[in-house]
Short mmCIF file of N, CA and C in Angstrom, two decimals:
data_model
loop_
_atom_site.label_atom_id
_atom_site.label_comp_id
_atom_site.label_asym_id
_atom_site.label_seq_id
_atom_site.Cartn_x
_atom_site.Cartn_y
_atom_site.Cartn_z
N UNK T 1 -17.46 -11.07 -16.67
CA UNK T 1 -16.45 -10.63 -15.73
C UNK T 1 -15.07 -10.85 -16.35
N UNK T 2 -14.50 -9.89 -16.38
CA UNK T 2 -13.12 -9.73 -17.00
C UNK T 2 -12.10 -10.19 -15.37
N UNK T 3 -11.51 -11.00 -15.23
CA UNK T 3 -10.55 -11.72 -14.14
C UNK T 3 -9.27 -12.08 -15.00
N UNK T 4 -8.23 -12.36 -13.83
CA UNK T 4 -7.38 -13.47 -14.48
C UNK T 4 -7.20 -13.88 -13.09
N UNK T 5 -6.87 -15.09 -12.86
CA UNK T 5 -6.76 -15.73 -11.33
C UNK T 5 -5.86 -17.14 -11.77
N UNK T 6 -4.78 -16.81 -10.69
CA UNK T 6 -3.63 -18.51 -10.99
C UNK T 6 -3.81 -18.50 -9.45
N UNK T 7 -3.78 -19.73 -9.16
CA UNK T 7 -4.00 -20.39 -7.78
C UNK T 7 -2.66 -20.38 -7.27
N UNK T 8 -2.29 -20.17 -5.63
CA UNK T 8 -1.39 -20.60 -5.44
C UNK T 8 -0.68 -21.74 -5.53
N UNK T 9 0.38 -22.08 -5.41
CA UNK T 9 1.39 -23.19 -5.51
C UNK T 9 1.79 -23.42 -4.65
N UNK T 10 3.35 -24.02 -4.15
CA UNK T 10 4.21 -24.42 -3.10
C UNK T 10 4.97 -23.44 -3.31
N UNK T 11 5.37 -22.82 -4.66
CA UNK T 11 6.72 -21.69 -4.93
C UNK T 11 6.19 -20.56 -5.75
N UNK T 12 4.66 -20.63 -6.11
CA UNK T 12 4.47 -19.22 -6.67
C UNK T 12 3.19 -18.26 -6.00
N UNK T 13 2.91 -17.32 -5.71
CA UNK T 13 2.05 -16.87 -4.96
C UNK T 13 0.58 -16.75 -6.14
N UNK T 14 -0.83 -16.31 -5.54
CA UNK T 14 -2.02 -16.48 -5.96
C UNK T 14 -1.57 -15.07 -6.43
N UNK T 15 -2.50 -14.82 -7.99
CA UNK T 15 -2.28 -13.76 -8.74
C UNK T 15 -4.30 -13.97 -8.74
N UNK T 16 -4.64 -12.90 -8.60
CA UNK T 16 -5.72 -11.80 -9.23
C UNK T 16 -6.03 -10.53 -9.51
N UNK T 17 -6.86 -10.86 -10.55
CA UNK T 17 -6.57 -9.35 -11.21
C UNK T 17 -8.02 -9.66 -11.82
N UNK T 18 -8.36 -8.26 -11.20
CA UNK T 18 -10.16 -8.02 -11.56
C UNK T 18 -10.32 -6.68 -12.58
N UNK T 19 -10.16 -6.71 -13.41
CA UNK T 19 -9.39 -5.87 -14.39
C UNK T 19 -11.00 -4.44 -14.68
N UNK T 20 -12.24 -5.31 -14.60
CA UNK T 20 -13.58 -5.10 -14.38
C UNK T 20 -13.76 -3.61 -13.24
N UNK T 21 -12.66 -3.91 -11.98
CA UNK T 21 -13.13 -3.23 -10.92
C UNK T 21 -11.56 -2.57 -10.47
N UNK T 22 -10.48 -3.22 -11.46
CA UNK T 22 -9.18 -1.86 -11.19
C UNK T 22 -8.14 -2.55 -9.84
N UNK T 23 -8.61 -3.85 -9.38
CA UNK T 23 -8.58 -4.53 -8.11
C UNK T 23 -7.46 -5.81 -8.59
N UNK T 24 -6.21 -5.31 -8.29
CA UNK T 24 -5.06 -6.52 -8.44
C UNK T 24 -4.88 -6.99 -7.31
N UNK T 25 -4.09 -8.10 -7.23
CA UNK T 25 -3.48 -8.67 -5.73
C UNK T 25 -2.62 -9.83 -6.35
N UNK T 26 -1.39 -9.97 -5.52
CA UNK T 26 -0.56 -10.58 -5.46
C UNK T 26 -0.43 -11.57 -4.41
N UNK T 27 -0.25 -12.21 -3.88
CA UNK T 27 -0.17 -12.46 -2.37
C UNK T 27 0.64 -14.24 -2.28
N UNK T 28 1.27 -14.47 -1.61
CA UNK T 28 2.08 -15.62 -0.93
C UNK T 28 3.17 -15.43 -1.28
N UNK T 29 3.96 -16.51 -1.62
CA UNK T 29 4.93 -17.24 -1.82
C UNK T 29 5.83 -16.96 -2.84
N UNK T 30 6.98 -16.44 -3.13
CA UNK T 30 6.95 -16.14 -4.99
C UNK T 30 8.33 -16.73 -4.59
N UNK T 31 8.73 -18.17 -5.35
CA UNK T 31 10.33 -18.24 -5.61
C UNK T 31 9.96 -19.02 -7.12
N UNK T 32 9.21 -19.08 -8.13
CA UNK T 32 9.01 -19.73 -9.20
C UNK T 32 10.28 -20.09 -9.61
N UNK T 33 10.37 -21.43 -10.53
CA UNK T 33 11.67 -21.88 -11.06
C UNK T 33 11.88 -20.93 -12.17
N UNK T 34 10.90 -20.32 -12.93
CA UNK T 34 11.38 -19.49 -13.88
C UNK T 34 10.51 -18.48 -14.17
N UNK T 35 10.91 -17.61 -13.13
CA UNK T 35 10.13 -16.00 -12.82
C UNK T 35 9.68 -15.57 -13.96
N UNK T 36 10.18 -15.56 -15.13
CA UNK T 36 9.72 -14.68 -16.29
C UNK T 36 8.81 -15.71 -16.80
N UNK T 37 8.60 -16.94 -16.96
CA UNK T 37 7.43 -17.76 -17.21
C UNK T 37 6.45 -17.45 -16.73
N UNK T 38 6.30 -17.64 -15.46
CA UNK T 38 5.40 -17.36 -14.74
C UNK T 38 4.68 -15.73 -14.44
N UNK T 39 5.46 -14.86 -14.07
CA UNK T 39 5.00 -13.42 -15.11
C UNK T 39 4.43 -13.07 -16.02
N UNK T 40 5.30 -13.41 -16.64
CA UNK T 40 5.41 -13.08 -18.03
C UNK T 40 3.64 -12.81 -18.57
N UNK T 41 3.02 -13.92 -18.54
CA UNK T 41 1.75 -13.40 -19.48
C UNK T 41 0.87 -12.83 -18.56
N UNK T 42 1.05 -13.01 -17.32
CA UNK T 42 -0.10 -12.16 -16.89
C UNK T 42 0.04 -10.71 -16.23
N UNK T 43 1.29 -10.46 -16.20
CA UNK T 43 2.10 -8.95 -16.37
C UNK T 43 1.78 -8.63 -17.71
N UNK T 44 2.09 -9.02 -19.10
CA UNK T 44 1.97 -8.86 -20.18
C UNK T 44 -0.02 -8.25 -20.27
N UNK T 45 -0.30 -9.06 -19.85
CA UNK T 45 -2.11 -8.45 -20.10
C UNK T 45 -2.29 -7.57 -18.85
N UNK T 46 -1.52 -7.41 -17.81
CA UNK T 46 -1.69 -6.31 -16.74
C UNK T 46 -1.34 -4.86 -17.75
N UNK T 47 0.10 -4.92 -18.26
CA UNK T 47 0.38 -3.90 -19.14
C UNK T 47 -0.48 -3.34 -19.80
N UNK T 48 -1.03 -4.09 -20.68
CA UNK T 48 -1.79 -3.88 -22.10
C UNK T 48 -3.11 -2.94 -21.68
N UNK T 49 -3.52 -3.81 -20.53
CA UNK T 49 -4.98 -3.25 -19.79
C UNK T 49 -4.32 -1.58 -19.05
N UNK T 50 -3.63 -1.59 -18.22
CA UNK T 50 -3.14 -0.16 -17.63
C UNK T 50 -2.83 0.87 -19.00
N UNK T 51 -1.97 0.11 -19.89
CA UNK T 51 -1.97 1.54 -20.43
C UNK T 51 -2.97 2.15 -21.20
N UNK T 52 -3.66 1.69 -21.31
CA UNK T 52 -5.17 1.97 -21.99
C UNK T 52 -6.28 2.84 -21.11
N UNK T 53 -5.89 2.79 -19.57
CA UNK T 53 -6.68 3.59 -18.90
C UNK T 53 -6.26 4.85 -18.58
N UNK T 54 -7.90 5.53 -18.23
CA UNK T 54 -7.69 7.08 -18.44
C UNK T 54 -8.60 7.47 -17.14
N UNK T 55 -8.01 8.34 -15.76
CA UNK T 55 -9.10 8.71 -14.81
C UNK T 55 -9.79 7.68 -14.45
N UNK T 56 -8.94 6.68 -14.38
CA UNK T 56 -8.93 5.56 -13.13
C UNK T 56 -8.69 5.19 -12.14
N UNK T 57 -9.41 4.73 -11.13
CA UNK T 57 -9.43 4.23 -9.65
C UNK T 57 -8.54 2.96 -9.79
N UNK T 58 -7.29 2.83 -9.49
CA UNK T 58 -6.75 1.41 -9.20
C UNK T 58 -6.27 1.39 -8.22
N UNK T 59 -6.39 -0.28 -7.25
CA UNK T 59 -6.20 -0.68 -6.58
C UNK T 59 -5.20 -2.05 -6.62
N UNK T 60 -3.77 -1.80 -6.15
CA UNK T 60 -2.89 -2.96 -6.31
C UNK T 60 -2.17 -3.25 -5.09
N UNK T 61 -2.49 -4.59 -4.55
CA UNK T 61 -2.21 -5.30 -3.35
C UNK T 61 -1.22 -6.03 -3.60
N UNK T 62 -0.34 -6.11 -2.75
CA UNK T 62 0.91 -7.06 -2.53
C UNK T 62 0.85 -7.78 -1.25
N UNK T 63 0.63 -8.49 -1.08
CA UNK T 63 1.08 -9.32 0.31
C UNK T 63 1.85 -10.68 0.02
N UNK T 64 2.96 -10.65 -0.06
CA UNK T 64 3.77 -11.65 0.18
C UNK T 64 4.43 -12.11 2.13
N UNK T 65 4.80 -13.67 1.48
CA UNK T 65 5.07 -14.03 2.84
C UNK T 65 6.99 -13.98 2.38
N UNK T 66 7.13 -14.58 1.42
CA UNK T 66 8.30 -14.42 1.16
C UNK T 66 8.76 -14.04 -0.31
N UNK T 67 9.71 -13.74 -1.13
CA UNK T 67 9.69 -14.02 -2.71
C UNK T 67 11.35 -13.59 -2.47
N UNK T 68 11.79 -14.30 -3.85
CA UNK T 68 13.53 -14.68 -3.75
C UNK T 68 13.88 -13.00 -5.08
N UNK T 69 14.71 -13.04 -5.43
CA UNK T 69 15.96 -11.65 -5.64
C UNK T 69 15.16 -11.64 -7.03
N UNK T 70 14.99 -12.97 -8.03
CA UNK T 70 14.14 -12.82 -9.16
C UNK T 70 12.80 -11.97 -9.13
N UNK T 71 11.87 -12.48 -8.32
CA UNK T 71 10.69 -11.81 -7.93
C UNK T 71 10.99 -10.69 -7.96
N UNK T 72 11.81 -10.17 -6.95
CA UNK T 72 12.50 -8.41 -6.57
C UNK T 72 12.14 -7.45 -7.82
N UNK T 73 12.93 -8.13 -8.97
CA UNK T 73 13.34 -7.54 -9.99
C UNK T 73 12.01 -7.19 -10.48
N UNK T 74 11.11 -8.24 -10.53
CA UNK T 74 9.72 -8.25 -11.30
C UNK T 74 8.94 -7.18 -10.63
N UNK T 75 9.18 -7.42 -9.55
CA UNK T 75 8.42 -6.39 -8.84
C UNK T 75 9.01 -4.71 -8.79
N UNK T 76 10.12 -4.79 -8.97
CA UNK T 76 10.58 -3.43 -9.80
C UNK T 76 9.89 -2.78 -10.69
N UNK T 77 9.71 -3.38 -11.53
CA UNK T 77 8.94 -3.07 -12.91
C UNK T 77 7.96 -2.85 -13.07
N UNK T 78 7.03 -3.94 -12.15
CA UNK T 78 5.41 -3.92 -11.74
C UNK T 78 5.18 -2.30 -11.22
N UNK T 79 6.12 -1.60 -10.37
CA UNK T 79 6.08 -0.40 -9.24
C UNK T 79 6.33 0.65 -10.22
N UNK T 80 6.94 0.33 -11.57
CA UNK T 80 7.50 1.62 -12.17
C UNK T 80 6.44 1.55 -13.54
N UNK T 81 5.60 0.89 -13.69
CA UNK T 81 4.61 0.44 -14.24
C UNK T 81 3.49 1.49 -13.76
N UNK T 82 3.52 0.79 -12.62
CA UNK T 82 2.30 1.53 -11.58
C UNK T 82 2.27 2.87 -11.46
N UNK T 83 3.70 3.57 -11.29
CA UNK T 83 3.84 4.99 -11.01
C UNK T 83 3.56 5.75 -12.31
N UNK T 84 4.08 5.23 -13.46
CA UNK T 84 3.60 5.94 -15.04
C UNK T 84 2.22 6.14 -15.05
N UNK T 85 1.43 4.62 -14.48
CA UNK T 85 0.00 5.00 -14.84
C UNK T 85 -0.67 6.38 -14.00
N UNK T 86 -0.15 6.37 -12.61
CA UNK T 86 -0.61 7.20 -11.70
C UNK T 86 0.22 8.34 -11.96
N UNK T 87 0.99 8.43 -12.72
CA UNK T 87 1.63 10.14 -13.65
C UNK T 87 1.04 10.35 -14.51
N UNK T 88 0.00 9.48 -15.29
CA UNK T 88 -0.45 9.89 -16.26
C UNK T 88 -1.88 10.35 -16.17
N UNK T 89 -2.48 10.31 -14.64
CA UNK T 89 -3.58 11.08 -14.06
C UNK T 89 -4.60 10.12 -13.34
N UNK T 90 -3.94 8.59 -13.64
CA UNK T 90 -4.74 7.56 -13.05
C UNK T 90 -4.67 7.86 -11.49
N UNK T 91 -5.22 7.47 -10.76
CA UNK T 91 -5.13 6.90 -9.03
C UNK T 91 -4.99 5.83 -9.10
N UNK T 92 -3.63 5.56 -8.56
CA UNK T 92 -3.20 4.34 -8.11
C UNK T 92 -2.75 4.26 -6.40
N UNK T 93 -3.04 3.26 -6.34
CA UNK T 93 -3.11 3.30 -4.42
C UNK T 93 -2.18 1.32 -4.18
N UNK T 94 -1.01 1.80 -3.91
CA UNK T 94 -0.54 0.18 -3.82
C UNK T 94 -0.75 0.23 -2.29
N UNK T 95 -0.87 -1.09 -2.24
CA UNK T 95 -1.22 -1.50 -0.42
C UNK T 95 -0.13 -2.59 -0.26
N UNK T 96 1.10 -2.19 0.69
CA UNK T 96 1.95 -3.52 0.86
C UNK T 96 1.71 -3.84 2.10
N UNK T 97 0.60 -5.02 1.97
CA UNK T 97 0.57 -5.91 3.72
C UNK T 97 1.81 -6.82 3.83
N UNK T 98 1.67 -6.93 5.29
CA UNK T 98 2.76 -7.76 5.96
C UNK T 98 2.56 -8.14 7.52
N UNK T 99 3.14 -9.23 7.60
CA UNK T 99 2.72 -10.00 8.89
C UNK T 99 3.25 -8.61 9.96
N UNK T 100 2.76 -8.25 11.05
CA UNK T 100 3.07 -6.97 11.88
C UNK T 100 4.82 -7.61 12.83
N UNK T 101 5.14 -8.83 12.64
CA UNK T 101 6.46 -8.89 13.27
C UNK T 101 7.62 -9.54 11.81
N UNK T 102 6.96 -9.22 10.74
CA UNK T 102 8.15 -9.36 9.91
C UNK T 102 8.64 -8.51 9.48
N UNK T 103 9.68 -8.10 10.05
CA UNK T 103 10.60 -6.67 10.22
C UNK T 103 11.30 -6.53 8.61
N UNK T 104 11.20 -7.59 7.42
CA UNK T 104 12.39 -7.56 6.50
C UNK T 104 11.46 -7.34 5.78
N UNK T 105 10.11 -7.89 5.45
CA UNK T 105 9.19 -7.74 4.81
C UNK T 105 8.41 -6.15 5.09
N UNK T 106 8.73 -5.81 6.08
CA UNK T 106 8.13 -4.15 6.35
C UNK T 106 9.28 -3.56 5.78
N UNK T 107 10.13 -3.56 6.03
CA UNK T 107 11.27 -3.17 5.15
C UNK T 107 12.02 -3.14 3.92
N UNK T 108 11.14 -4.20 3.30
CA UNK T 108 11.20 -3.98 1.64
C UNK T 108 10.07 -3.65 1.33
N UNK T 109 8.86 -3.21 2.09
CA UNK T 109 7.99 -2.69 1.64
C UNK T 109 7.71 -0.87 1.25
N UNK T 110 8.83 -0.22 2.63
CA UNK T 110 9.27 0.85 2.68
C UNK T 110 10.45 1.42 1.53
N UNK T 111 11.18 0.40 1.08
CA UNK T 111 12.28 0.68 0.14
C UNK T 111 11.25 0.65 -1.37
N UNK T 112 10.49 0.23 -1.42
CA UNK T 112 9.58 0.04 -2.66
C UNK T 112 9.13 1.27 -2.48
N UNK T 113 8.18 1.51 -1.49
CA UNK T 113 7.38 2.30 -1.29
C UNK T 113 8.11 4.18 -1.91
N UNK T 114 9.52 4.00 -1.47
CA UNK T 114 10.25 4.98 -1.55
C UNK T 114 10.88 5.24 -3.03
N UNK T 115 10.36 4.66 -4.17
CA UNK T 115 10.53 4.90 -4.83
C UNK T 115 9.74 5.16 -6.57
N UNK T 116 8.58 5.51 -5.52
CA UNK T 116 7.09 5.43 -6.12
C UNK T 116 6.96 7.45 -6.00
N UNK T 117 6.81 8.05 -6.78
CA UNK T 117 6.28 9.04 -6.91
C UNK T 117 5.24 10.00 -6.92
N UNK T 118 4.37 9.36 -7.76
CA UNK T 118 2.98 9.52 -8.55
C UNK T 118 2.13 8.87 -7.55
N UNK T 119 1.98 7.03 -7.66
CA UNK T 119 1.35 6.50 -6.96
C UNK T 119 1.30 6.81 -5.25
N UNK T 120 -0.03 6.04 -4.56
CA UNK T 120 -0.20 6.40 -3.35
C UNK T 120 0.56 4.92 -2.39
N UNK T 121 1.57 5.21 -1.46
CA UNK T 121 2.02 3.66 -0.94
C UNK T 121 1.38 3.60 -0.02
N UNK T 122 1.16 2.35 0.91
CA UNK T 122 0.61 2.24 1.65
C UNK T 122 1.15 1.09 2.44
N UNK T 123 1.64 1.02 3.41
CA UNK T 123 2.12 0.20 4.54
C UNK T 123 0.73 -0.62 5.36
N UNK T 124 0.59 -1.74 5.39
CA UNK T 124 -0.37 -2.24 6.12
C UNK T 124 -0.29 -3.64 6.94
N UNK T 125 0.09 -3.12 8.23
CA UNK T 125 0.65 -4.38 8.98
C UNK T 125 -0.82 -5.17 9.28
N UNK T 126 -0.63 -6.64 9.51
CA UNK T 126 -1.56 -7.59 10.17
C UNK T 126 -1.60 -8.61 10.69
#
């Protein structure tokens, strides 16, 4: 089984990535003391693995509860990442959950969402 999995923290959210089945997820907390540390290598092997695929099914989940202006940025990149692969003939389907009364978090999910082309967004309250 091809995985990568970091456990959550107090300040960084749980990362998996089932690289096997096309199945990412993000989910909690993201204010890390040093965003690009913590990124850094497992974005770095997210890269390496996406651009290598061809007429692929991917599936990439976001559910955060909160993440600070650093995160933002990362997650910029992650989205414009995502949309190349799904221009380049992949299916990509991002899913941004969010608690159904956090109005700021539905709302940066829509501003993301809006700037995705290729890929499929997906709003998913709960």
């Amino acid at each position: 089984m091809n995985t990568l999995q970091i456990n959550t923290t107090e300040r960084s959210p749980e990362i998996f990535f089932d690289f096997d089945n096309n199945n990412f997820i993000i989910k909690g907390e993201s204010y890390p003391e040093d965003v690009k540390e913590f990124y850094g290598p497992p974005l770095t092997k997210l890269e390496d693995y996406l651009n290598d695929l061809e007429d692929a099914d991917v599936r990439f989940t976001f559910e955060f509860i909160y993440f600070n202006s650093s995160t933002a940025k990362i997650l910029m990149g992650l989205f414009e990442l995502l949309d190349e692969v799904a221009e380049r003939g992949n299916t990509v389907s991002v899913i941004w959950v969010y608690e159904e009364d956090d109005d700021n978090m539905e709302e940066l999910g829509e501003e993301f969402g809006e700037d995705l082309e290729h890929a499929t967004f997906i709003m998913q309250a709960q």
